[in-house]
Amino acid sequence: MNNLIILPILIPLISGVFLIFFSKNIRIQRWVSALSSLVTMILAVMLVHQVKSEGIQTMNVSNWEAPFGITLVSDMLSALLVLTTSIIGLTCIIYSFRSIGEDRERFYYYPVVFFLIVGVNGAFTTGDIFNLFVFFEVMLMSSYVLIVHGGTKIQLRESIKYILVNVISSALFVITVGFLYSVVGTLNMAHISQRINEVDESGILTVISILFLIVFGLKGAIFPLYFWLPGSYYAPPAAITALFGALLTKVGVYSIMRTHTLFFSHDTGYTQQILSVLAVMTIIFGVIGAIAYWDFNKIIIYNIIVAVGIILFGLSTMTPTALAGSIFYLIHDMIIKAALFFLAGIVITITGTSNLRGFSGLIKPYPGVGWTFFLAALALAGIPPLSGFAGKLLIVQGGFEGGQFWGAGIVLMSSLLVLFSVMKIFIHGFWGSADTFKGDDKVPVRALMIAPIVLVALSVLYGIGSEFVMPYIIEAAETLSDPSIYIEAVLKE
C-alpha cells in the first residue's frame, strides 16, 4: 500500500470542504488555497520520483485486494498528469487572486476549484472503470458551477448546452460500462484487460470500444463532437477558462488513451483506423476555426481542438515513438493553453474586448505581456527548441513509421496554420500603433503576469530540457504500448 497516491486527491478534497466554512473570509480562502495547492504540487513531484524509482504504485482503498476492491494506480503517465494538473491548479489560484473578483470569491469559488481538481486527479489515478465515471462526475459537477459562476448572461446561455451535452455523455458512459461489465464481469481496469483477451466476442468488444470513443470523444471534443466547446469555453472568466481548456478536455483524451491501449488492443485495425480519421478531421476543423476568427479567445479555443486531434493521431498510430510524442505533447498543451488563456484574460482586462480589430500596439505600454505571449505562441506552434516541437516531431516520426503519411503531413501543415493564427493575434493586437484605454492604469498587470510567466518559463524549460524529461515520457509510453506491465503491477501476477 502506498498512501502517497491518494494525497493529491485527498488534500484538495479536504481543502475544498474546509473552505466552505470560510466562504466570506477572502484572506483565509486565499492563503489556504495557495498553501494547499503548493503542498499538492510538492506531493505530486514526490509521486513522480517514487514511480520512477520503484515502478508503478498501487493502493487498495479498502481491505479488498484487486480486482475485488477499489484500486488507485499511479503509473508514470498518471503521475505526470497529476503533477501537471497540480501546477496548473496552483497558477490558477494565484491568477484568481487579482482577476476573479471578490463577489465570486465569496460565493464558494475556491472550494469548487478544489473539487474540480479532485475529479481531475482522481480520473488520472483510478484503476477502476466505474470510479473513472465517478471522478468524471465530480469534475463535471464542479465545472457546472464554475461555468455559471457570476451569473452573466452569456454564461447562463452557454451553460444549458454544456450541461445537456455532458448529461447525455454521462448517461452513455454508464450504459457502456454496463455493457462492458456484462461481457467481462469485472470493473477493475487491469482485470478487464486480462478478461478481454479471454473473451471470444470481438464484435461486441468492438462496439463497446466505439461507444467509449463516443463518450470520451464528447468530453475530449473530437470531430464531430466538439460543437459544444467553442461557446462553452468562451463564456467564463479567464481563470475558469484556463482550468477548462488545460484540464477538462485532457481528461477525455487521457481516457481514450487509457482504454484503447489497455482494453481494446485485440482489434487495433478497425478502431485505430476510425480514431486516425477522426483525429485528422479534428485537426482540420480546429485549424479552420483558428484561422477564421478575429477573436483572441476563440482562436485559442479552436487551438484546443487542434491539439486534441494531434495527440489522438499519435495514439492512433500505436507506435512507441508516436505514443511518447502524444504524451509529451499532451503535457505541453496543458501548460501552454493555461498560459495563453491567462494572457488573454489580461489583454481583455486592459482593452475591454477580445476582438483583434478593437485594439493594437499593446506591446509598447505592456512589453512583458507582449513578449510572453510571443514565446507562448511559438511554443504552441511547435517552433524548436520550445516544448511544442519535440512532441510533434515524435508524433510525425511515429506516423511515418506506421505508414500514415497523409496524417503526418497534415500534422506538419497544421503547425504552419497554428503559427499563422497566433501570429495574427501578435501582429494585430500587440504590434502597430499603440492605443490608449480608459482605466488600464488600474489593471494589476504585474500581479496577473505571475501565473503566465511561470507557465511559459516552464514550457521553455520543458522544451530545452526535453532530453532530461524524455526517460519519464518513454516509461509512460511503454506502459501504454505493453498492457502487461500495468496488469502485473495491479494484480501482482
XYZ file of C-alpha atoms in Angstrom:
493
model
C 0.000 0.000 0.000
C 1.239 3.496 -0.883
C -0.609 6.391 0.750
C 1.224 8.947 -1.401
C -1.054 8.056 -4.337
C -4.216 9.300 -2.638
C -2.822 12.550 -1.228
C -3.130 14.639 -4.446
C -6.822 13.687 -4.333
C -7.362 13.879 -0.583
C -5.702 17.244 0.102
C -7.780 19.200 -2.460
C -10.903 17.427 -1.145
C -10.195 18.370 2.481
C -9.238 21.898 1.429
C -12.457 22.339 -0.531
C -14.610 21.168 2.383
C -12.669 23.356 4.841
C -13.019 26.471 2.675
C -16.788 26.112 2.503
C -16.918 27.225 6.137
C -14.866 30.366 5.397
C -16.632 31.492 2.249
C -16.907 35.127 3.410
C -13.315 35.442 4.619
C -11.348 36.062 1.436
C -7.994 36.342 3.185
C -8.246 32.859 4.733
C -9.505 31.401 1.455
C -6.548 32.781 -0.473
C -3.913 31.649 1.996
C -5.379 28.170 2.434
C -5.890 27.759 -1.331
C -2.323 28.762 -2.179
C -0.787 26.616 0.561
C -2.912 23.580 -0.279
C -2.111 23.873 -3.992
C 1.608 24.174 -3.254
C 1.571 21.109 -0.978
C -0.352 19.121 -3.606
C 2.228 20.050 -6.242
C 5.125 19.003 -3.984
C 3.446 15.664 -3.267
C 2.904 15.149 -6.989
C 6.623 15.706 -7.598
C 7.396 13.122 -4.921
C 4.941 10.705 -6.546
C 6.624 11.035 -9.947
C 10.011 10.369 -8.335
C 8.643 7.335 -6.498
C 7.118 5.843 -9.659
C 10.414 6.394 -11.469
C 12.486 4.739 -8.762
C 10.119 1.978 -7.590
C 7.795 1.324 -10.535
C 4.004 1.528 -10.768
C 2.393 2.314 -7.407
C -0.959 0.894 -6.307
C -3.248 1.390 -3.342
C -6.318 -0.618 -2.342
C -8.806 1.833 -0.859
C -10.436 -0.910 1.228
C -9.145 -4.190 2.664
C -10.201 -5.968 -0.521
C -7.345 -6.831 -2.844
C -7.531 -6.129 -6.569
C -9.564 -6.925 -8.599
C -12.335 -7.134 -5.984
C -11.777 -3.820 -4.223
C -11.344 -0.265 -5.474
C -7.744 0.294 -6.559
C -5.847 3.507 -7.207
C -2.999 3.118 -9.685
C -0.214 5.564 -10.419
C 1.947 4.680 -13.383
C 4.235 7.259 -14.974
C 1.529 8.641 -17.281
C -0.873 9.125 -14.377
C 1.793 10.652 -12.126
C 2.967 13.128 -14.777
C -0.589 14.273 -15.481
C -1.342 14.666 -11.764
C 1.797 16.802 -11.440
C 0.819 18.948 -14.424
C -2.706 19.360 -13.024
C -1.300 20.435 -9.662
C 0.948 23.055 -11.296
C -1.935 24.461 -13.322
C -4.167 24.460 -10.237
C -1.593 26.471 -8.276
C -1.104 29.050 -11.044
C -4.871 29.359 -11.490
C -5.314 30.047 -7.775
C -2.592 32.727 -7.880
C -4.097 34.301 -11.016
C -7.567 34.306 -9.448
C -6.465 36.470 -6.514
C -6.441 39.591 -8.712
C -8.769 38.598 -11.540
C -11.825 36.632 -10.468
C -13.402 39.340 -8.287
C -14.401 39.355 -4.640
C -18.059 38.584 -5.385
C -17.099 35.263 -6.941
C -14.510 34.594 -4.236
C -17.194 34.940 -1.545
C -19.508 32.577 -3.395
C -17.530 29.330 -2.934
C -15.198 29.837 -5.893
C -12.093 28.266 -4.315
C -13.913 25.207 -2.879
C -15.392 24.432 -6.297
C -11.970 24.770 -7.972
C -10.556 22.261 -5.487
C -13.431 19.852 -6.094
C -12.730 20.085 -9.831
C -9.067 19.221 -9.175
C -10.241 16.267 -7.049
C -12.186 14.982 -10.053
C -9.314 15.501 -12.491
C -6.618 13.918 -10.291
C -8.985 11.089 -9.376
C -9.719 10.355 -13.042
C -5.987 10.205 -13.783
C -5.331 7.908 -10.807
C -8.233 5.471 -10.576
C -7.746 1.870 -11.622
C -11.496 1.145 -11.729
C -13.640 1.963 -14.769
C -16.764 2.775 -12.729
C -14.802 5.070 -10.441
C -13.485 6.782 -13.556
C -17.144 7.657 -14.152
C -17.499 8.809 -10.529
C -14.483 11.123 -10.766
C -15.751 12.381 -14.123
C -18.987 13.372 -12.411
C -17.152 15.121 -9.559
C -15.210 17.069 -12.172
C -18.286 17.842 -14.266
C -20.475 18.931 -11.344
C -17.743 21.347 -10.321
C -17.493 22.621 -13.896
C -21.282 23.148 -13.972
C -20.920 25.517 -11.022
C -17.881 27.289 -12.471
C -19.387 27.821 -15.918
C -22.302 29.788 -14.409
C -20.276 31.332 -11.576
C -21.027 35.050 -11.647
C -24.326 34.632 -13.462
C -23.595 36.707 -16.565
C -25.984 36.344 -19.491
C -23.522 34.578 -21.791
C -22.554 32.124 -19.025
C -26.166 31.172 -18.355
C -26.896 30.759 -22.067
C -23.876 28.572 -22.807
C -24.276 26.513 -19.630
C -27.505 24.989 -20.948
C -25.739 23.448 -23.941
C -22.714 22.422 -21.871
C -24.754 20.687 -19.168
C -27.075 18.986 -21.671
C -24.177 17.519 -23.678
C -22.392 16.258 -20.577
C -25.538 14.754 -19.036
C -26.109 12.788 -22.249
C -22.486 11.656 -22.430
C -22.542 10.635 -18.740
C -25.666 8.526 -19.307
C -23.987 6.868 -22.289
C -20.877 6.311 -20.147
C -22.860 4.349 -17.546
C -24.604 2.314 -20.243
C -21.258 1.475 -21.880
C -19.730 0.438 -18.544
C -22.770 -1.803 -18.010
C -22.272 -3.425 -21.416
C -18.577 -3.994 -20.674
C -19.334 -5.487 -17.253
C -21.891 -7.866 -18.780
C -19.155 -9.222 -21.070
C -16.131 -9.383 -18.745
C -17.724 -9.450 -15.250
C -15.284 -7.021 -13.619
C -14.699 -3.266 -13.218
C -11.006 -3.287 -12.335
C -9.232 -1.904 -15.396
C -6.281 -4.290 -15.254
C -8.643 -7.244 -14.773
C -10.810 -6.022 -17.670
C -7.758 -6.061 -19.922
C -6.943 -9.588 -18.815
C -10.528 -10.831 -19.255
C -10.966 -9.227 -22.683
C -8.129 -11.353 -24.045
C -10.049 -14.437 -22.872
C -13.399 -13.412 -24.409
C -14.151 -14.699 -27.896
C -16.636 -11.958 -28.794
C -14.600 -9.453 -30.758
C -17.677 -7.942 -32.454
C -19.304 -6.937 -29.161
C -15.998 -5.616 -27.824
C -15.525 -3.510 -30.956
C -18.983 -1.973 -30.438
C -18.095 -1.227 -26.811
C -14.805 0.366 -27.880
C -16.661 2.656 -30.296
C -19.131 3.589 -27.548
C -16.238 4.518 -25.260
C -14.758 6.555 -28.099
C -18.055 8.461 -28.434
C -18.302 9.041 -24.664
C -14.738 10.269 -24.234
C -14.809 11.993 -27.620
C -17.696 14.159 -26.405
C -15.725 15.074 -23.300
C -12.448 15.481 -25.181
C -14.023 17.438 -28.100
C -13.003 15.366 -31.122
C -14.634 15.754 -34.532
C -17.636 15.913 -34.950
C -18.407 16.075 -31.209
C -16.623 19.360 -30.463
C -19.622 21.592 -31.340
C -20.306 22.480 -27.703
C -16.779 23.600 -26.818
C -16.177 26.989 -28.540
C -19.219 28.657 -26.983
C -18.971 26.996 -23.577
C -15.294 27.852 -23.060
C -15.824 31.401 -24.317
C -18.329 32.300 -21.589
C -16.499 32.126 -18.197
C -13.736 34.431 -16.888
C -10.123 33.753 -17.897
C -9.141 31.831 -14.747
C -12.012 29.377 -15.234
C -11.462 29.102 -18.989
C -7.794 28.285 -18.348
C -8.794 25.458 -15.999
C -11.295 24.120 -18.524
C -9.006 24.417 -21.540
C -5.997 22.932 -19.799
C -7.680 20.122 -17.869
C -11.205 19.058 -18.849
C -10.674 18.080 -22.470
C -7.399 16.410 -21.484
C -9.223 14.071 -19.113
C -11.276 12.886 -22.081
C -8.107 12.454 -24.153
C -6.409 10.555 -21.311
C -9.436 8.249 -21.009
C -9.251 7.417 -24.723
C -5.527 6.726 -24.387
C -6.012 4.512 -21.339
C -8.993 2.460 -22.515
C -7.920 1.965 -26.127
C -4.443 0.764 -25.188
C -5.389 -1.255 -22.109
C -8.761 -2.735 -23.132
C -9.043 -2.872 -26.902
C -5.634 -3.927 -28.150
C -7.266 -7.078 -29.589
C -8.687 -5.256 -32.622
C -6.469 -2.289 -33.346
C -7.079 -2.329 -37.099
C -10.715 -1.163 -37.158
C -10.879 1.078 -34.087
C -7.487 2.689 -34.668
C -8.408 3.432 -38.281
C -11.564 5.206 -37.116
C -9.579 7.074 -34.467
C -6.994 8.111 -37.063
C -9.640 9.543 -39.410
C -11.404 11.378 -36.584
C -8.095 12.763 -35.296
C -7.160 14.142 -38.717
C -10.625 15.661 -39.167
C -10.359 17.207 -35.696
C -7.062 18.861 -36.693
C -8.515 20.175 -39.967
C -11.692 21.652 -38.478
C -9.826 23.044 -35.479
C -7.359 24.825 -37.768
C -10.197 26.231 -39.899
C -11.779 27.746 -36.789
C -8.461 29.083 -35.501
C -7.604 30.952 -38.708
C -11.167 32.123 -39.392
C -11.833 34.041 -36.170
C -10.630 37.516 -35.185
C -11.313 36.948 -31.519
C -8.392 36.308 -29.125
C -10.261 33.750 -27.022
C -11.883 31.941 -29.946
C -8.514 31.457 -31.684
C -7.034 29.845 -28.559
C -10.179 27.756 -28.020
C -10.041 26.308 -31.538
C -6.371 25.547 -30.979
C -7.511 23.280 -28.115
C -9.363 21.234 -30.737
C -6.268 21.148 -32.978
C -4.149 19.850 -30.098
C -6.696 17.127 -29.257
C -6.501 15.919 -32.861
C -2.684 15.904 -32.863
C -2.497 13.910 -29.616
C -5.054 11.355 -30.783
C -3.359 10.978 -34.171
C -0.217 9.922 -32.310
C -2.297 7.446 -30.331
C -3.914 6.049 -33.479
C -0.561 5.012 -34.949
C 0.169 2.857 -31.859
C 3.923 3.022 -32.427
C 6.135 3.573 -29.341
C 7.583 6.742 -30.881
C 4.171 8.287 -31.557
C 2.833 7.295 -28.130
C 5.796 9.045 -26.496
C 5.115 12.068 -28.685
C 1.432 12.136 -27.719
C 2.271 12.065 -24.013
C 4.930 14.754 -24.390
C 2.564 16.932 -26.422
C -0.327 16.355 -24.007
C 1.672 17.761 -21.090
C 2.967 20.637 -23.236
C -0.528 21.572 -24.335
C -1.931 21.576 -20.801
C 0.760 24.041 -19.723
C 0.721 26.342 -22.739
C -3.070 26.549 -23.067
C -3.406 27.668 -19.459
C -0.732 30.337 -20.056
C -2.447 31.596 -23.218
C -5.838 31.893 -21.546
C -4.254 33.784 -18.650
C -2.669 36.180 -21.158
C -5.980 36.535 -22.999
C -7.629 37.467 -19.704
C -5.007 40.169 -19.076
C -5.479 41.619 -22.565
C -9.264 41.658 -22.217
C -8.982 43.331 -18.790
C -6.771 46.068 -20.281
C -8.665 46.639 -23.543
C -12.211 45.670 -22.621
C -12.512 43.451 -25.697
C -11.178 40.220 -27.191
C -11.814 41.383 -30.787
C -8.455 41.872 -32.525
C -9.920 44.718 -34.570
C -10.619 46.614 -31.358
C -7.071 47.229 -30.142
C -3.438 47.346 -31.259
C 0.053 48.260 -30.103
C -0.191 46.616 -26.692
C 3.477 45.654 -26.739
C 4.540 49.286 -26.312
C 2.844 50.008 -22.971
C 2.988 46.337 -21.899
C 6.158 44.756 -23.324
C 6.144 41.968 -20.729
C 2.673 40.828 -21.800
C 3.591 41.068 -25.486
C 6.842 39.106 -25.402
C 5.452 36.491 -23.017
C 2.621 35.924 -25.484
C 5.135 35.761 -28.353
C 7.068 32.968 -26.624
C 3.842 31.126 -25.794
C 2.688 31.429 -29.414
C 5.942 29.975 -30.742
C 5.709 27.106 -28.246
C 2.105 26.419 -29.286
C 3.079 26.251 -32.955
C 5.975 23.886 -32.227
C 8.916 26.108 -33.111
C 12.192 24.492 -31.930
C 13.540 24.263 -29.303
C 10.301 25.092 -27.427
C 8.050 22.452 -25.870
C 5.642 22.003 -28.786
C 8.432 20.899 -31.115
C 9.681 17.663 -29.534
C 6.250 16.114 -29.043
C 5.041 16.992 -32.524
C 8.288 15.717 -34.083
C 7.856 12.341 -32.362
C 4.211 12.130 -33.470
C 5.153 12.857 -37.092
C 8.028 10.366 -36.936
C 5.673 7.739 -35.483
C 3.157 8.492 -38.226
C 5.796 7.846 -40.899
C 6.864 4.648 -39.112
C 3.245 3.470 -39.070
C 2.695 4.279 -42.736
C 0.250 7.131 -42.045
C 1.921 9.621 -44.346
C -1.138 11.754 -45.048
C -1.930 12.163 -41.376
C 1.682 13.021 -40.530
C 1.698 15.572 -43.333
C -1.470 17.201 -42.001
C 0.097 17.411 -38.529
C 3.094 19.200 -40.088
C 0.868 21.537 -42.098
C -1.201 22.328 -39.007
C 1.913 23.772 -37.348
C 2.149 26.462 -40.021
C -1.538 27.316 -39.771
C -1.473 27.354 -35.970
C 1.513 29.707 -36.174
C -0.460 31.893 -38.582
C -3.456 32.007 -36.224
C -1.458 33.067 -33.156
C 0.802 35.454 -35.092
C -2.395 37.160 -36.260
C -3.034 37.948 -32.588
C 0.504 39.234 -32.133
C 0.576 41.365 -35.307
C -2.868 42.913 -34.962
C -3.145 43.076 -31.167
C 0.366 43.706 -29.912
C 2.136 45.286 -32.896
C 1.204 48.515 -34.635
C 0.343 51.941 -33.245
C -0.390 51.967 -29.517
C -3.972 52.619 -28.451
C -4.998 54.212 -25.181
C -7.509 52.502 -22.948
C -9.578 54.016 -20.174
C -8.755 52.601 -16.779
C -5.858 50.453 -17.958
C -3.669 52.065 -15.297
C -5.817 50.377 -12.676
C -5.235 46.855 -14.054
C -2.855 44.885 -11.754
C -0.776 43.633 -14.682
C 2.321 42.735 -12.657
C 0.330 40.545 -10.262
C -1.616 38.918 -13.092
C 1.549 38.172 -15.066
C 2.996 35.886 -12.384
C 0.963 32.845 -13.496
C 1.549 33.073 -17.283
C 5.255 33.876 -16.836
C 5.701 30.804 -14.621
C 3.912 28.570 -17.130
C 5.682 29.955 -20.208
C 9.044 29.619 -18.440
C 8.125 26.039 -17.549
C 7.179 25.404 -21.181
C 10.534 26.770 -22.375
C 12.415 24.605 -19.863
C 10.272 21.598 -20.855
C 11.336 22.060 -24.472
C 15.001 22.866 -23.886
C 15.299 20.130 -21.253
C 13.410 17.517 -23.278
C 16.404 15.185 -23.083
C 16.085 15.155 -19.298
C 12.305 14.657 -19.426
C 12.292 12.015 -22.147
C 13.105 8.983 -19.908
C 9.921 9.724 -17.945
C 7.912 10.091 -21.152
C 9.318 6.860 -22.605
C 8.455 4.966 -19.418
C 4.872 6.284 -19.629
C 4.665 5.242 -23.292
C 5.962 1.732 -22.516
C 3.052 1.147 -20.145
C 0.607 2.134 -22.886
C 2.251 0.023 -25.588
C 2.618 -3.036 -23.312
C -0.521 -3.503 -21.155
C 1.050 -6.468 -19.324
C 3.225 -4.023 -17.342
C 0.087 -2.363 -15.948
C -1.710 -5.662 -15.357
C 1.176 -7.263 -13.479
C 1.626 -4.196 -11.248
C -2.061 -4.057 -10.284
C -2.911 -7.750 -9.992
C 0.502 -8.686 -8.545
C 0.947 -11.520 -11.012
